[in-house]
Short mmCIF file of N, CA and C in Angstrom, two decimals:
data_model
loop_
_atom_site.label_atom_id
_atom_site.label_comp_id
_atom_site.label_asym_id
_atom_site.label_seq_id
_atom_site.Cartn_x
_atom_site.Cartn_y
_atom_site.Cartn_z
N MET U 1 35.18 -17.33 193.03
CA MET U 1 36.37 -17.00 193.79
C MET U 1 36.99 -16.06 193.39
N GLY U 2 37.61 -15.50 194.39
CA GLY U 2 38.16 -14.11 193.79
C GLY U 2 39.98 -14.65 193.81
N LEU U 3 40.39 -15.17 193.10
CA LEU U 3 41.64 -15.54 192.92
C LEU U 3 42.71 -14.32 192.60
N PRO U 4 43.89 -14.03 193.06
CA PRO U 4 44.74 -13.00 192.66
C PRO U 4 45.27 -12.93 191.32
N ASP U 5 45.27 -12.04 190.61
CA ASP U 5 45.98 -12.23 189.18
C ASP U 5 47.38 -12.61 189.07
N LYS U 6 48.02 -12.14 190.08
CA LYS U 6 49.45 -12.41 190.14
C LYS U 6 49.81 -13.11 191.29
N ILE U 7 50.48 -14.24 191.58
CA ILE U 7 51.01 -14.64 192.83
C ILE U 7 52.23 -14.21 193.23
N TYR U 8 53.13 -13.68 192.25
CA TYR U 8 54.49 -13.47 192.56
C TYR U 8 54.55 -12.05 192.26
N THR U 9 55.18 -10.92 192.56
CA THR U 9 55.54 -9.77 192.12
C THR U 9 56.82 -9.80 191.11
N GLU U 10 56.94 -8.91 190.24
CA GLU U 10 58.09 -8.71 189.49
C GLU U 10 59.38 -8.82 190.44
N ARG U 11 59.26 -8.05 191.55
CA ARG U 11 60.76 -8.04 192.38
C ARG U 11 60.75 -9.46 193.00
N ASP U 12 59.78 -10.19 193.15
CA ASP U 12 59.95 -11.76 193.83
C ASP U 12 60.67 -12.37 192.69
N ILE U 13 60.09 -12.44 191.43
CA ILE U 13 60.66 -12.84 190.62
C ILE U 13 62.34 -12.64 190.17
N GLN U 14 62.49 -11.49 190.10
CA GLN U 14 63.88 -10.99 190.13
C GLN U 14 64.80 -11.53 190.96
N ARG U 15 64.19 -11.15 192.54
CA ARG U 15 65.37 -11.55 193.33
C ARG U 15 65.56 -13.36 193.20
N ALA U 16 64.44 -14.11 192.58
CA ALA U 16 64.54 -15.41 192.59
C ALA U 16 65.68 -15.85 191.56
N ARG U 17 65.77 -14.77 190.50
CA ARG U 17 66.64 -15.20 189.33
C ARG U 17 67.80 -14.86 190.02
N THR U 18 68.23 -13.65 190.78
CA THR U 18 69.58 -13.51 191.04
C THR U 18 70.04 -14.32 192.27
N SER U 19 69.22 -14.97 192.97
CA SER U 19 69.66 -15.61 194.17
C SER U 19 69.96 -17.26 193.32
N SER U 20 69.28 -17.78 192.58
CA SER U 20 69.58 -18.73 191.74
C SER U 20 71.00 -18.70 190.81
N LYS U 21 71.19 -17.54 190.40
CA LYS U 21 72.35 -17.12 189.84
C LYS U 21 73.56 -17.29 190.57
N VAL U 22 73.68 -16.63 191.81
CA VAL U 22 74.36 -16.74 192.84
C VAL U 22 74.85 -18.28 193.56
N ILE U 23 73.80 -19.10 193.85
CA ILE U 23 73.74 -20.32 194.08
C ILE U 23 74.50 -21.07 192.93
N GLY U 24 74.12 -20.93 191.69
CA GLY U 24 75.04 -21.52 190.84
C GLY U 24 76.35 -21.42 190.66
N TRP U 25 76.66 -20.23 190.81
CA TRP U 25 78.06 -19.89 190.82
C TRP U 25 78.75 -20.34 191.94
N LEU U 26 78.01 -20.53 192.97
CA LEU U 26 78.88 -20.91 194.26
C LEU U 26 79.18 -22.58 194.09
N GLN U 27 77.92 -23.21 193.29
CA GLN U 27 77.79 -24.64 193.39
C GLN U 27 79.21 -24.94 192.02
N GLY U 28 79.06 -24.12 190.96
CA GLY U 28 80.27 -24.27 190.20
C GLY U 28 81.73 -24.09 190.66
N GLY U 29 81.92 -23.04 191.42
CA GLY U 29 82.88 -22.83 192.25
C GLY U 29 83.49 -23.86 193.12
N ALA U 30 82.35 -24.68 193.64
CA ALA U 30 82.74 -25.66 194.81
C ALA U 30 83.08 -27.09 194.05
N ALA U 31 82.41 -27.38 192.52
CA ALA U 31 82.90 -28.16 191.71
C ALA U 31 84.35 -28.03 191.42
N VAL U 32 84.72 -26.97 191.11
CA VAL U 32 86.08 -26.92 190.36
C VAL U 32 87.04 -26.99 191.44
N LEU U 33 86.80 -26.51 192.65
CA LEU U 33 87.64 -26.51 194.05
C LEU U 33 87.89 -27.83 194.49
N ILE U 34 86.79 -28.91 194.42
CA ILE U 34 86.51 -30.26 194.90
C ILE U 34 87.56 -31.02 193.76
N GLY U 35 87.12 -30.57 192.34
CA GLY U 35 87.92 -31.50 191.48
C GLY U 35 89.33 -30.75 191.46
N GLY U 36 89.73 -29.97 191.52
CA GLY U 36 91.41 -29.68 191.57
C GLY U 36 92.05 -30.45 192.84
N MET U 37 91.29 -30.29 193.84
CA MET U 37 91.73 -31.13 195.14
C MET U 37 91.78 -32.57 194.65
N MET U 38 91.00 -33.48 193.96
CA MET U 38 90.78 -34.51 193.66
C MET U 38 92.23 -34.87 192.92
N LEU U 39 92.35 -33.86 191.91
CA LEU U 39 93.63 -34.22 190.99
C LEU U 39 94.89 -34.17 191.76
N ASN U 40 94.94 -33.11 192.77
CA ASN U 40 96.26 -33.19 193.40
C ASN U 40 96.16 -34.33 194.35
N ILE U 41 95.29 -34.98 194.89
CA ILE U 41 95.25 -36.23 195.63
C ILE U 41 95.58 -37.31 194.86
N ILE U 42 94.75 -37.49 193.77
CA ILE U 42 94.67 -38.91 193.12
C ILE U 42 95.57 -38.93 191.43
N GLY U 43 95.91 -37.88 191.39
CA GLY U 43 96.92 -37.64 190.03
C GLY U 43 95.85 -37.44 188.83
N TRP U 44 96.40 -37.19 187.71
CA TRP U 44 95.78 -37.08 186.50
C TRP U 44 95.29 -38.31 185.91
N ILE U 45 96.22 -39.43 185.93
CA ILE U 45 95.72 -40.47 184.88
C ILE U 45 94.48 -41.07 185.78
N PRO U 46 94.48 -41.51 187.02
CA PRO U 46 93.16 -42.24 187.48
C PRO U 46 91.95 -41.29 187.35
N ALA U 47 92.41 -39.86 187.63
CA ALA U 47 91.05 -38.95 187.27
C ALA U 47 90.56 -38.98 185.92
N LEU U 48 91.43 -39.22 185.02
CA LEU U 48 90.99 -39.23 183.54
C LEU U 48 90.30 -40.41 183.15
N VAL U 49 90.71 -41.55 183.94
CA VAL U 49 89.81 -42.71 183.74
C VAL U 49 88.70 -42.85 184.23
N ILE U 50 88.31 -42.20 185.60
CA ILE U 50 87.33 -41.86 186.06
C ILE U 50 86.31 -41.22 185.48
N VAL U 51 86.80 -40.15 184.97
CA VAL U 51 85.96 -39.22 184.03
C VAL U 51 85.51 -39.94 182.87
N GLY U 52 86.57 -40.68 182.03
CA GLY U 52 86.06 -41.27 181.12
C GLY U 52 84.81 -42.39 181.47
N VAL U 53 85.19 -43.08 182.29
CA VAL U 53 84.07 -44.38 182.90
C VAL U 53 82.73 -43.38 183.20
N VAL U 54 82.85 -42.69 183.63
CA VAL U 54 81.22 -41.99 184.10
C VAL U 54 80.49 -41.18 182.89
N GLY U 55 81.95 -40.98 181.98
CA GLY U 55 81.26 -40.02 180.52
C GLY U 55 80.74 -41.35 179.91
N TYR U 56 81.30 -42.52 179.79
CA TYR U 56 80.82 -43.57 178.96
C TYR U 56 79.32 -44.04 179.65
N VAL U 57 79.20 -44.23 180.59
CA VAL U 57 78.01 -44.73 181.50
C VAL U 57 76.87 -43.56 181.40
N ALA U 58 77.30 -42.44 181.34
CA ALA U 58 76.09 -41.44 180.85
C ALA U 58 75.59 -41.52 179.46
N TYR U 59 76.70 -41.49 178.57
CA TYR U 59 76.20 -41.60 177.16
C TYR U 59 75.56 -42.94 177.14
N LYS U 60 75.94 -43.95 177.59
CA LYS U 60 74.80 -45.36 177.37
C LYS U 60 73.48 -45.17 178.16
N VAL U 61 73.52 -44.57 179.01
CA VAL U 61 72.16 -44.31 179.85
C VAL U 61 71.36 -43.42 179.07
N LEU U 62 71.91 -42.10 178.77
CA LEU U 62 71.29 -41.09 178.08
C LEU U 62 70.84 -41.38 176.75
N SER U 63 71.52 -42.35 176.06
CA SER U 63 71.48 -42.52 174.58
C SER U 63 70.45 -43.75 174.30
N LYS U 64 69.74 -44.35 175.37
CA LYS U 64 68.86 -45.59 175.10
C LYS U 64 67.73 -45.08 174.46
N PRO U 65 67.28 -45.72 173.58
CA PRO U 65 65.99 -45.53 172.77
C PRO U 65 64.66 -45.86 173.80
N PRO U 66 63.74 -44.91 173.57
CA PRO U 66 62.72 -45.15 174.58
C PRO U 66 62.25 -46.51 174.52
N ALA U 67 61.81 -47.00 175.56
CA ALA U 67 60.96 -48.41 175.62
C ALA U 67 59.61 -47.97 175.02
N ASP U 68 59.35 -49.01 174.28
CA ASP U 68 57.55 -49.12 173.55
C ASP U 68 56.61 -49.30 174.71
N SER U 69 55.73 -48.57 174.97
CA SER U 69 54.99 -48.61 175.87
C SER U 69 53.52 -49.29 175.13
#
């Protein structure tokens, strides 16, 4: 069977890298904007409590030892 050596060209790969960086910047900017709006609406103390609870739960979930199979 005659399969091609490369599926994607270097130009395709570079375009994908560039577009993924742009999408990442847009997502980060949106997260900062929404976070700032949230702080304006609910205030600092409840926001810090929410961030603390989410951080604690994430720590507990990610630090579980792997189950023995």
